[in-house]
Short mmCIF file of C-alpha atoms in Angstrom, two decimals:
data_model
loop_
_atom_site.label_atom_id
_atom_site.label_comp_id
_atom_site.label_asym_id
_atom_site.label_seq_id
_atom_site.Cartn_x
_atom_site.Cartn_y
_atom_site.Cartn_z
CA UNK Y 1 10.15 -10.22 -17.79
CA UNK Y 2 13.06 -7.71 -17.86
CA UNK Y 3 13.83 -8.60 -21.47
CA UNK Y 4 10.98 -6.09 -22.54
CA UNK Y 5 12.98 -3.20 -21.37
CA UNK Y 6 15.68 -3.94 -23.97
CA UNK Y 7 14.10 -5.99 -26.65
CA UNK Y 8 10.40 -4.86 -26.55
CA UNK Y 9 7.69 -7.46 -26.97
CA UNK Y 10 9.16 -11.00 -27.50
CA UNK Y 11 7.96 -14.63 -26.96
CA UNK Y 12 9.77 -15.21 -23.72
CA UNK Y 13 8.40 -12.07 -22.16
CA UNK Y 14 4.93 -13.14 -23.38
CA UNK Y 15 5.30 -16.50 -21.98
CA UNK Y 16 6.47 -15.40 -18.55
CA UNK Y 17 3.53 -12.72 -18.37
CA UNK Y 18 0.91 -15.30 -19.29
CA UNK Y 19 2.51 -17.73 -16.87
CA UNK Y 20 2.35 -15.12 -13.96
CA UNK Y 21 -1.12 -14.24 -14.77
CA UNK Y 22 -2.12 -17.86 -15.18
CA UNK Y 23 -0.79 -18.56 -11.72
CA UNK Y 24 -2.27 -15.62 -10.01
CA UNK Y 25 -5.62 -16.19 -11.53
CA UNK Y 26 -5.45 -19.86 -10.65
CA UNK Y 27 -4.59 -19.08 -7.13
CA UNK Y 28 -7.44 -16.71 -6.89
CA UNK Y 29 -9.99 -19.26 -8.18
CA UNK Y 30 -8.83 -22.02 -5.64
CA UNK Y 31 -8.96 -19.53 -2.74
CA UNK Y 32 -12.26 -18.15 -3.93
CA UNK Y 33 -13.86 -21.60 -4.08
CA UNK Y 34 -12.21 -22.59 -0.80
CA UNK Y 35 -13.83 -19.39 0.70
CA UNK Y 36 -17.29 -20.14 -0.71
CA UNK Y 37 -17.23 -23.60 0.74
CA UNK Y 38 -15.70 -22.67 4.15
CA UNK Y 39 -18.07 -19.69 4.79
CA UNK Y 40 -21.18 -20.74 2.69
CA UNK Y 41 -21.97 -24.27 1.82
CA UNK Y 42 -20.23 -26.06 4.81
CA UNK Y 43 -22.18 -23.95 7.21
CA UNK Y 44 -25.38 -24.49 5.25
CA UNK Y 45 -24.95 -28.12 5.30
CA UNK Y 46 -24.41 -28.00 9.11
CA UNK Y 47 -27.91 -26.42 9.42
CA UNK Y 48 -27.44 -22.59 9.22
CA UNK Y 49 -30.31 -22.06 6.78
CA UNK Y 50 -30.21 -18.48 6.85
CA UNK Y 51 -27.07 -18.66 4.58
CA UNK Y 52 -29.16 -19.70 1.66
CA UNK Y 53 -30.21 -15.93 1.17
CA UNK Y 54 -26.50 -14.54 0.44
CA UNK Y 55 -25.72 -17.68 -1.44
CA UNK Y 56 -28.64 -17.14 -3.81
CA UNK Y 57 -27.60 -13.46 -4.13
CA UNK Y 58 -24.16 -14.53 -4.90
CA UNK Y 59 -25.28 -17.12 -7.65
CA UNK Y 60 -27.44 -14.41 -9.27
CA UNK Y 61 -24.05 -12.83 -10.33
CA UNK Y 62 -23.55 -15.75 -12.56
CA UNK Y 63 -26.88 -15.43 -14.53
CA UNK Y 64 -24.98 -12.72 -16.73
CA UNK Y 65 -23.57 -15.76 -18.57
CA UNK Y 66 -27.07 -16.98 -19.40
CA UNK Y 67 -28.60 -14.52 -22.06
CA UNK Y 68 -32.24 -15.20 -21.15
CA UNK Y 69 -31.67 -14.68 -17.41
CA UNK Y 70 -28.99 -12.04 -17.48
CA UNK Y 71 -31.41 -9.52 -16.24
CA UNK Y 72 -31.35 -11.09 -12.67
CA UNK Y 73 -27.76 -10.12 -12.47
CA UNK Y 74 -28.83 -6.64 -11.84
CA UNK Y 75 -30.33 -7.64 -8.48
CA UNK Y 76 -27.32 -9.34 -7.19
CA UNK Y 77 -25.15 -6.30 -8.24
CA UNK Y 78 -27.57 -3.99 -6.69
CA UNK Y 79 -27.64 -5.58 -3.30
CA UNK Y 80 -23.77 -6.09 -3.25
CA UNK Y 81 -23.09 -2.36 -4.20
CA UNK Y 82 -25.94 -0.91 -2.04
CA UNK Y 83 -24.57 -2.85 1.12
CA UNK Y 84 -21.01 -1.80 0.36
CA UNK Y 85 -22.05 1.81 -0.03
CA UNK Y 86 -24.09 1.80 3.07
CA UNK Y 87 -21.15 0.31 5.09
CA UNK Y 88 -18.82 2.82 3.79
CA UNK Y 89 -21.00 5.88 3.92
CA UNK Y 90 -21.82 5.62 7.63
CA UNK Y 91 -18.29 6.64 8.38
CA UNK Y 92 -17.14 8.44 5.38
CA UNK Y 93 -18.31 11.94 6.48
CA UNK Y 94 -16.59 11.55 9.72
CA UNK Y 95 -13.31 10.03 8.56
CA UNK Y 96 -12.77 11.61 5.22
CA UNK Y 97 -14.33 15.13 5.81
CA UNK Y 98 -14.80 16.14 9.33
CA UNK Y 99 -11.77 14.71 10.94
CA UNK Y 100 -9.47 15.96 7.95
CA UNK Y 101 -11.16 19.42 8.13
CA UNK Y 102 -10.48 19.62 11.87
CA UNK Y 103 -6.68 18.65 11.33
CA UNK Y 104 -6.44 21.47 8.91
CA UNK Y 105 -7.33 24.02 11.57
CA UNK Y 106 -4.62 22.73 14.28
CA UNK Y 107 -3.23 25.52 16.40
CA UNK Y 108 -0.75 27.51 14.31
CA UNK Y 109 1.92 26.99 16.69
CA UNK Y 110 4.59 25.41 14.06
CA UNK Y 111 5.75 26.26 10.60
CA UNK Y 112 4.11 22.97 9.43
CA UNK Y 113 0.72 23.78 10.86
CA UNK Y 114 0.95 27.40 9.24
CA UNK Y 115 1.99 25.72 5.84
CA UNK Y 116 -0.79 23.24 5.92
CA UNK Y 117 -3.62 25.71 6.82
CA UNK Y 118 -2.47 28.43 4.27
CA UNK Y 119 -1.68 25.82 1.52
CA UNK Y 120 -5.10 24.16 1.97
CA UNK Y 121 -7.00 27.32 1.81
CA UNK Y 122 -5.02 28.51 -1.28
CA UNK Y 123 -5.60 25.19 -3.16
CA UNK Y 124 -9.30 25.32 -2.42
CA UNK Y 125 -9.23 28.97 -3.77
CA UNK Y 126 -7.51 27.70 -6.87
CA UNK Y 127 -10.50 25.58 -7.66
CA UNK Y 128 -12.99 28.40 -7.62
CA UNK Y 129 -14.49 28.40 -10.95
CA UNK Y 130 -16.52 31.42 -10.58
CA UNK Y 131 -17.99 33.40 -13.49
CA UNK Y 132 -16.10 36.61 -12.17
CA UNK Y 133 -13.12 34.77 -10.79
CA UNK Y 134 -10.71 37.22 -12.31
CA UNK Y 135 -12.34 40.04 -10.24
CA UNK Y 136 -12.53 37.91 -7.03
CA UNK Y 137 -8.83 37.33 -7.01
CA UNK Y 138 -7.48 40.53 -8.50
CA UNK Y 139 -4.64 42.76 -7.69
CA UNK Y 140 -3.03 41.78 -4.44
CA UNK Y 141 -5.25 38.77 -3.96
CA UNK Y 142 -3.95 37.20 -7.32
CA UNK Y 143 -1.31 35.38 -5.31
CA UNK Y 144 -3.84 33.09 -3.59
CA UNK Y 145 -4.70 30.76 -6.52
CA UNK Y 146 -1.20 31.15 -7.78
CA UNK Y 147 0.27 29.76 -4.31
CA UNK Y 148 -2.53 27.22 -4.53
CA UNK Y 149 -1.18 25.93 -7.94
CA UNK Y 150 2.35 25.98 -6.58
CA UNK Y 151 1.17 23.80 -3.56
CA UNK Y 152 -0.58 21.41 -5.99
CA UNK Y 153 2.71 21.06 -8.05
CA UNK Y 154 4.76 20.37 -4.92
CA UNK Y 155 2.41 17.71 -3.95
CA UNK Y 156 2.43 16.15 -7.32
CA UNK Y 157 6.19 16.18 -7.33
CA UNK Y 158 6.07 14.38 -3.90
CA UNK Y 159 3.74 11.79 -5.50
CA UNK Y 160 5.99 11.39 -8.50
CA UNK Y 161 8.98 11.13 -6.29
CA UNK Y 162 7.39 8.34 -4.15
CA UNK Y 163 6.31 6.62 -7.25
CA UNK Y 164 9.93 6.43 -8.49
CA UNK Y 165 10.81 5.32 -5.16
CA UNK Y 166 8.55 2.34 -5.28
CA UNK Y 167 9.46 1.41 -8.75
CA UNK Y 168 13.23 1.44 -7.97
CA UNK Y 169 12.35 -0.73 -4.82
CA UNK Y 170 10.71 -3.33 -7.07
CA UNK Y 171 13.75 -3.27 -9.37
CA UNK Y 172 16.29 -3.65 -6.51
CA UNK Y 173 14.17 -6.65 -5.15
CA UNK Y 174 14.46 -8.41 -8.66
CA UNK Y 175 18.20 -7.72 -8.85
CA UNK Y 176 18.74 -9.08 -5.27
CA UNK Y 177 16.93 -12.01 -6.39
CA UNK Y 178 19.01 -12.36 -9.57
CA UNK Y 179 22.45 -11.56 -7.93
CA UNK Y 180 21.97 -13.26 -4.65
CA UNK Y 181 19.24 -16.22 -5.14
CA UNK Y 182 20.18 -17.13 -8.55
CA UNK Y 183 23.74 -16.14 -9.23
CA UNK Y 184 24.99 -16.37 -5.68
CA UNK Y 185 27.07 -13.17 -6.09
CA UNK Y 186 25.65 -11.38 -3.02
CA UNK Y 187 24.53 -12.78 0.29
CA UNK V 1 22.85 19.12 -29.60
CA UNK V 2 20.92 20.15 -26.64
CA UNK V 3 17.74 18.24 -27.87
CA UNK V 4 19.83 15.01 -27.70
CA UNK V 5 19.61 15.54 -23.97
CA UNK V 6 15.90 15.41 -24.10
CA UNK V 7 15.93 12.30 -26.23
CA UNK V 8 18.57 10.12 -24.72
CA UNK V 9 17.77 6.38 -25.70
CA UNK V 10 15.48 4.80 -22.87
CA UNK V 11 17.82 1.72 -22.90
CA UNK V 12 20.84 3.85 -21.89
CA UNK V 13 18.59 5.25 -19.02
CA UNK V 14 17.54 1.79 -17.97
CA UNK V 15 21.31 0.67 -17.99
CA UNK V 16 22.39 3.65 -15.74
CA UNK V 17 19.69 2.83 -13.33
CA UNK V 18 20.54 -0.86 -13.43
CA UNK V 19 24.20 0.19 -12.65
CA UNK V 20 23.19 2.46 -9.92
CA UNK V 21 21.60 -0.49 -8.33
CA UNK V 22 24.08 -3.22 -9.05
CA UNK V 23 27.10 -1.34 -7.91
CA UNK V 24 26.06 -0.52 -4.36
CA UNK V 25 24.83 -4.07 -3.90
CA UNK V 26 28.10 -5.39 -4.96
CA UNK V 27 30.02 -2.73 -2.89
CA UNK V 28 27.85 -1.53 0.07
CA UNK V 29 28.64 2.06 1.16
CA UNK V 30 27.03 1.80 4.63
CA UNK V 31 25.18 4.97 4.30
CA UNK V 32 23.26 6.06 7.45
CA UNK V 33 19.52 5.44 7.80
CA UNK V 34 17.98 8.17 9.66
CA UNK V 35 14.64 7.16 11.34
CA UNK V 36 11.56 9.58 10.42
CA UNK V 37 9.06 10.29 12.99
CA UNK V 38 6.43 8.58 11.09
CA UNK V 39 8.27 5.33 11.51
CA UNK V 40 9.12 6.13 15.11
CA UNK V 41 5.32 6.51 15.90
CA UNK V 42 4.57 2.94 14.53
CA UNK V 43 7.49 1.74 16.92
CA UNK V 44 6.27 3.62 19.84
CA UNK V 45 2.60 2.20 19.45
CA UNK V 46 3.95 -1.24 19.39
CA UNK V 47 6.45 -0.68 22.27
CA UNK V 48 3.42 0.78 24.15
CA UNK V 49 1.64 -2.50 24.06
CA UNK V 50 1.39 -4.67 27.20
CA UNK V 51 2.89 -8.02 27.20
CA UNK V 52 0.95 -10.87 25.48
CA UNK V 53 -1.34 -8.00 23.82
CA UNK V 54 -3.69 -9.12 21.00
CA UNK V 55 -2.73 -7.49 17.58
CA UNK V 56 -4.94 -7.94 14.46
CA UNK V 57 -2.54 -7.64 11.51
CA UNK V 58 -3.67 -7.29 7.99
CA UNK V 59 -0.77 -8.48 6.00
CA UNK V 60 -2.21 -8.06 2.41
CA UNK V 61 0.89 -8.55 0.41
CA UNK V 62 0.58 -9.23 -3.33
CA UNK V 63 3.01 -10.04 -5.97
CA UNK V 64 3.67 -6.47 -6.75
CA UNK V 65 3.98 -5.24 -3.27
CA UNK V 66 5.98 -7.92 -1.67
CA UNK V 67 9.46 -6.02 -2.26
CA UNK V 68 8.17 -3.22 -0.08
CA UNK V 69 5.74 -4.66 2.39
CA UNK V 70 7.28 -7.99 3.16
CA UNK V 71 10.46 -6.27 4.84
CA UNK V 72 7.98 -4.02 6.81
CA UNK V 73 5.89 -7.07 7.99
CA UNK V 74 9.17 -8.89 9.01
CA UNK V 75 10.62 -6.13 10.96
CA UNK V 76 7.20 -5.46 12.66
CA UNK V 77 6.78 -9.26 13.47
CA UNK V 78 10.15 -9.16 15.12
CA UNK V 79 9.18 -6.36 17.40
CA UNK V 80 5.73 -8.13 18.28
CA UNK V 81 7.59 -11.62 19.04
CA UNK V 82 9.82 -9.40 21.66
CA UNK V 83 6.54 -8.16 23.11
CA UNK V 84 5.09 -11.70 23.11
CA UNK V 85 2.05 -10.35 21.31
CA UNK V 86 -0.73 -12.67 20.05
CA UNK V 87 -0.87 -11.94 16.24
CA UNK V 88 -4.04 -12.50 14.27
CA UNK V 89 -3.18 -12.40 10.56
CA UNK V 90 -5.65 -11.99 7.84
CA UNK V 91 -5.60 -10.40 4.24
CA UNK V 92 -7.83 -8.99 1.74
CA UNK V 93 -5.87 -10.44 -1.14
CA UNK V 94 -5.66 -14.18 -2.15
CA UNK V 95 -1.96 -14.60 -2.41
CA UNK V 96 -1.26 -13.02 0.99
CA UNK V 97 -1.79 -15.77 3.25
CA UNK V 98 0.79 -17.96 1.87
CA UNK V 99 3.40 -15.20 1.86
CA UNK V 100 2.33 -14.32 5.49
CA UNK V 101 2.84 -17.85 6.46
CA UNK V 102 6.37 -17.80 5.39
CA UNK V 103 6.88 -14.60 7.22
CA UNK V 104 5.78 -16.19 10.50
CA UNK V 105 9.02 -18.25 10.55
CA UNK V 106 9.88 -15.03 12.71
CA UNK V 107 7.45 -16.60 15.26
CA UNK V 108 8.26 -20.25 14.79
CA UNK V 109 12.08 -19.70 15.10
CA UNK V 110 11.55 -18.50 18.68
CA UNK V 111 9.37 -21.43 19.62
CA UNK V 112 6.02 -19.61 19.26
CA UNK V 113 3.34 -21.78 17.97
CA UNK V 114 0.34 -21.55 15.61
CA UNK V 115 -3.04 -21.66 17.51
CA UNK V 116 -1.46 -20.38 20.77
CA UNK V 117 0.84 -17.38 19.91
CA UNK V 118 -0.40 -16.55 16.28
CA UNK V 119 -3.15 -17.74 14.06
CA UNK V 120 -3.26 -17.23 10.26
CA UNK V 121 -6.77 -16.66 9.52
CA UNK V 122 -6.29 -16.49 5.84
CA UNK V 123 -8.30 -14.71 3.08
CA UNK V 124 -11.12 -12.38 3.82
CA UNK V 125 -13.51 -11.51 0.90
CA UNK V 126 -15.86 -8.85 0.61
CA UNK V 127 -13.59 -5.73 1.00
CA UNK V 128 -15.11 -3.33 3.37
CA UNK V 129 -18.12 -5.59 4.04
CA UNK V 130 -15.76 -8.26 5.14
CA UNK V 131 -13.85 -6.01 7.38
CA UNK V 132 -17.03 -4.79 9.08
CA UNK V 133 -18.11 -8.50 9.57
CA UNK V 134 -14.57 -9.23 11.08
CA UNK V 135 -14.98 -6.19 13.43
CA UNK V 136 -18.35 -7.51 14.66
CA UNK V 137 -17.27 -11.02 15.26
CA UNK V 138 -13.77 -12.55 14.42
CA UNK V 139 -14.55 -16.22 14.96
CA UNK V 140 -17.79 -16.13 12.95
CA UNK V 141 -16.04 -14.38 10.16
CA UNK V 142 -13.03 -16.94 10.27
CA UNK V 143 -14.54 -20.16 11.32
CA UNK V 144 -11.29 -21.94 10.40
CA UNK V 145 -7.79 -20.70 9.89
CA UNK V 146 -5.81 -21.16 6.57
CA UNK V 147 -5.04 -24.72 7.12
CA UNK V 148 -8.58 -25.59 7.90
CA UNK V 149 -8.24 -25.89 11.70
CA UNK V 150 -11.37 -24.54 13.48
CA UNK V 151 -10.75 -21.34 15.19
CA UNK V 152 -13.35 -21.58 17.95
CA UNK V 153 -11.33 -24.29 19.68
CA UNK V 154 -7.87 -22.48 19.53
CA UNK V 155 -6.46 -21.11 22.80
CA UNK V 156 -5.49 -17.79 21.05
CA UNK V 157 -9.30 -17.33 20.27
CA UNK V 158 -10.47 -17.57 23.73
CA UNK V 159 -11.98 -14.26 24.96
CA UNK V 160 -11.91 -12.86 21.43
CA UNK V 161 -15.16 -11.32 20.04
CA UNK V 162 -14.78 -8.33 17.67
CA UNK V 163 -12.03 -6.07 17.00
CA UNK V 164 -12.78 -4.25 20.50
CA UNK V 165 -10.99 -7.40 21.86
CA UNK V 166 -7.77 -6.26 19.92
CA UNK V 167 -5.15 -3.89 21.69
CA UNK V 168 -3.86 -2.80 18.15
CA UNK V 169 -4.72 -3.10 14.71
CA UNK V 170 -1.85 -3.08 11.94
CA UNK V 171 -3.12 -2.57 8.42
CA UNK V 172 -0.51 -3.35 5.67
CA UNK V 173 -1.46 -3.27 2.07
CA UNK V 174 -0.81 -1.70 -1.33
CA UNK V 175 -4.36 -0.60 -2.08
CA UNK V 176 -5.06 2.12 0.60
CA UNK V 177 -6.39 2.58 4.04
CA UNK V 178 -9.66 4.34 3.60
CA UNK V 179 -11.78 1.25 4.54
CA UNK V 180 -9.63 0.63 7.60
CA UNK V 181 -9.81 4.17 8.86
CA UNK V 182 -13.57 4.13 8.46
CA UNK V 183 -14.16 0.86 10.22
CA UNK V 184 -11.31 0.34 12.71
CA UNK V 185 -10.91 4.14 13.69
CA UNK V 186 -14.20 5.86 13.06
CA UNK V 187 -16.67 3.23 13.88
CA UNK V 188 -14.83 1.00 16.51
CA UNK V 189 -12.28 3.47 17.72
CA UNK V 190 -9.43 1.08 18.05
CA UNK V 191 -5.80 2.31 17.53
CA UNK V 192 -4.51 1.68 13.97
CA UNK V 193 -0.94 1.64 12.49
CA UNK V 194 -0.31 1.16 9.02
CA UNK V 195 2.20 0.10 6.27
CA UNK V 196 1.81 1.08 2.75
CA UNK V 197 3.78 0.81 -0.55
CA UNK V 198 5.64 4.05 -1.34
CA UNK V 199 3.24 4.95 -4.18
CA UNK V 200 0.41 5.14 -1.54
CA UNK V 201 2.36 7.07 0.98
CA UNK V 202 1.42 10.65 -0.06
CA UNK V 203 -2.27 9.68 -0.41
CA UNK V 204 -2.33 8.35 3.27
CA UNK V 205 -0.19 10.79 5.11
CA UNK V 206 -3.19 13.02 5.72
CA UNK V 207 -4.64 10.19 7.94
CA UNK V 208 -1.32 10.34 10.05
CA UNK V 209 -1.31 14.09 10.23
CA UNK V 210 -4.94 14.11 11.47
CA UNK V 211 -4.20 11.66 14.07
CA UNK V 212 -6.68 9.15 12.86
CA UNK V 213 -3.68 6.59 12.49
CA UNK V 214 -0.98 6.38 15.06
CA UNK V 215 1.99 5.72 12.70
CA UNK V 216 2.86 4.86 9.08
CA UNK V 217 5.67 2.85 7.34
CA UNK V 218 6.17 4.02 3.78
CA UNK V 219 7.87 1.66 1.22
CA UNK V 220 11.14 0.03 1.58
CA UNK V 221 12.75 3.00 3.39
CA UNK V 222 9.99 2.57 6.12
CA UNK V 223 11.00 -0.97 6.34
CA UNK V 224 14.68 -0.22 6.55
CA UNK V 225 14.00 2.49 9.40
CA UNK V 226 12.02 0.09 11.20
CA UNK V 227 14.80 -2.73 10.97
CA UNK V 228 17.26 -0.04 12.58
CA UNK V 229 14.90 0.50 15.30
CA UNK V 230 14.34 -3.13 16.22
CA UNK V 231 17.95 -3.70 15.60
CA UNK V 232 17.32 -6.62 13.08
CA UNK V 233 18.74 -5.42 9.77
CA UNK V 234 17.30 -7.20 6.74
CA UNK V 235 16.21 -6.73 3.23
CA UNK V 236 15.15 -3.09 3.80
CA UNK V 237 18.45 -1.91 5.30
CA UNK V 238 20.48 -3.88 2.63
CA UNK V 239 18.58 -2.14 -0.16
CA UNK V 240 19.11 1.55 1.01
CA UNK V 241 22.51 2.07 -0.57
CA UNK V 242 21.16 1.01 -3.95
CA UNK V 243 17.98 3.01 -3.57
CA UNK V 244 19.84 6.29 -2.64
CA UNK V 245 22.21 5.92 -5.74
CA UNK V 246 19.45 4.99 -8.08
CA UNK V 247 17.60 7.97 -6.95
CA UNK V 248 20.69 10.24 -7.43
CA UNK V 249 20.94 8.74 -11.15
CA UNK V 250 17.25 9.64 -11.56
CA UNK V 251 17.74 13.29 -10.38
CA UNK V 252 20.80 13.68 -12.57
CA UNK V 253 18.90 12.58 -15.60
CA UNK V 254 15.96 14.97 -14.71
CA UNK V 255 18.47 17.76 -14.50
CA UNK V 256 20.08 16.87 -17.81
CA UNK V 257 16.66 16.85 -19.31
CA UNK V 258 15.74 20.19 -17.99
CA UNK V 259 19.14 21.61 -18.96
CA UNK V 260 18.57 20.34 -22.58
CA UNK V 261 14.89 21.75 -22.67
CA UNK V 262 15.82 25.22 -21.52
CA UNK V 263 19.03 25.41 -23.68
CA UNK V 264 17.20 24.21 -26.70
CA UNK V 265 14.53 26.73 -26.14
CA UNK V 266 16.95 29.51 -25.55
CA UNK V 267 18.86 28.55 -28.99
CA UNK V 268 15.41 28.62 -30.82
CA UNK V 269 14.43 31.92 -29.53
CA UNK V 270 14.57 35.03 -31.85
CA UNK V 271 17.37 36.49 -29.67
CA UNK V 272 19.36 33.23 -29.48
CA UNK V 273 18.84 32.30 -33.19
CA UNK V 274 19.40 29.00 -34.80
CA UNK V 275 22.79 27.86 -33.62
CA UNK V 276 22.69 24.65 -35.43
CA UNK V 277 21.46 21.72 -33.35
#
């Protein structure tokens, strides 16, 4: 796989990529099948007749492969999407809005708390797309959206840094495998 | 000349980073590993558990996140084994249960047994709907463990209803914590500590800062810090020298690129004139 870095696309890389994808897909199919049998068909055979409804909804998803029945797929998709959205929405406002907003207005007793509150407000101000935005943040207030942009740049830099850290970790693991597990150079 | 700094052949960059990793692995430097407050919060949350506490552990390791999450998971399992915690493993990815089973050697090596001290409940389909079903009734959602043994008859499952029977929930995955925060914390009000890949760290830090989660391990560094806390150095600690040197190489290359950019810009400006690049 690492040959792609130095030699670009080559048969060995393509073979390994296909093998990895095939293995992962095969495993997913087997686990999915086992799941369907364990949670659906086996309990149904043991008398839990109410499971026929979710099993039929699941089977509707496969109708997309039959052109004359493909319209039935929309019902299955709608039920799955709606149930997922409903389960998620019931706690979204609390978890992702109210709790986060509450945390932003923590007591300003530390430098971190001040930076958090001021930075968050300035970033929100940066995204004001008002018709007369230039008049709202003019003169001495111009620093507000400018500081907001600076905070955004710092946060993107932090995201970039952790992304680099993650990718380097993946490479370290592979090098450890090659040097340790394969060549036996390191323990 | 300056523009060459911005156009260094990518193969040279890859070789430099590879050298930055290989050399520290061959000759470890033993750089200190300071423990961050985020990692210490995870440690404190598990340390505060009573003996034989019940811990629901989402160990959703996939092929791409094994290098970062597996060392985190093993370090945490060492700590849970010290606390004699009952571990209920599950995952939202299909390949995770197999990987989790190999990591449970931490428990098996100490004589702890499947069905009594831990249970690998396997793959949970349905995403957030699956999590919600599990929170409502664990045994009904997992009628059998990964090997097919019925869970209702297992000693570890006696007295377990939903997630309210758990003393702590650990969510470890590379895809995000939003669903877990919504279901475990907001809906069921159970304590939650998490482990994520480095890429997901900045996105999930707000949950820690707001107090919604009690602690957060980020990436391989988080694993190394936790190994230091539980005094069981493993792959995380062994990788830190290489990680630090590789990061220095990347920083050096970024600085070189920026020097090249500004110097080339200056030499092209009317004041600088063309100095022949």
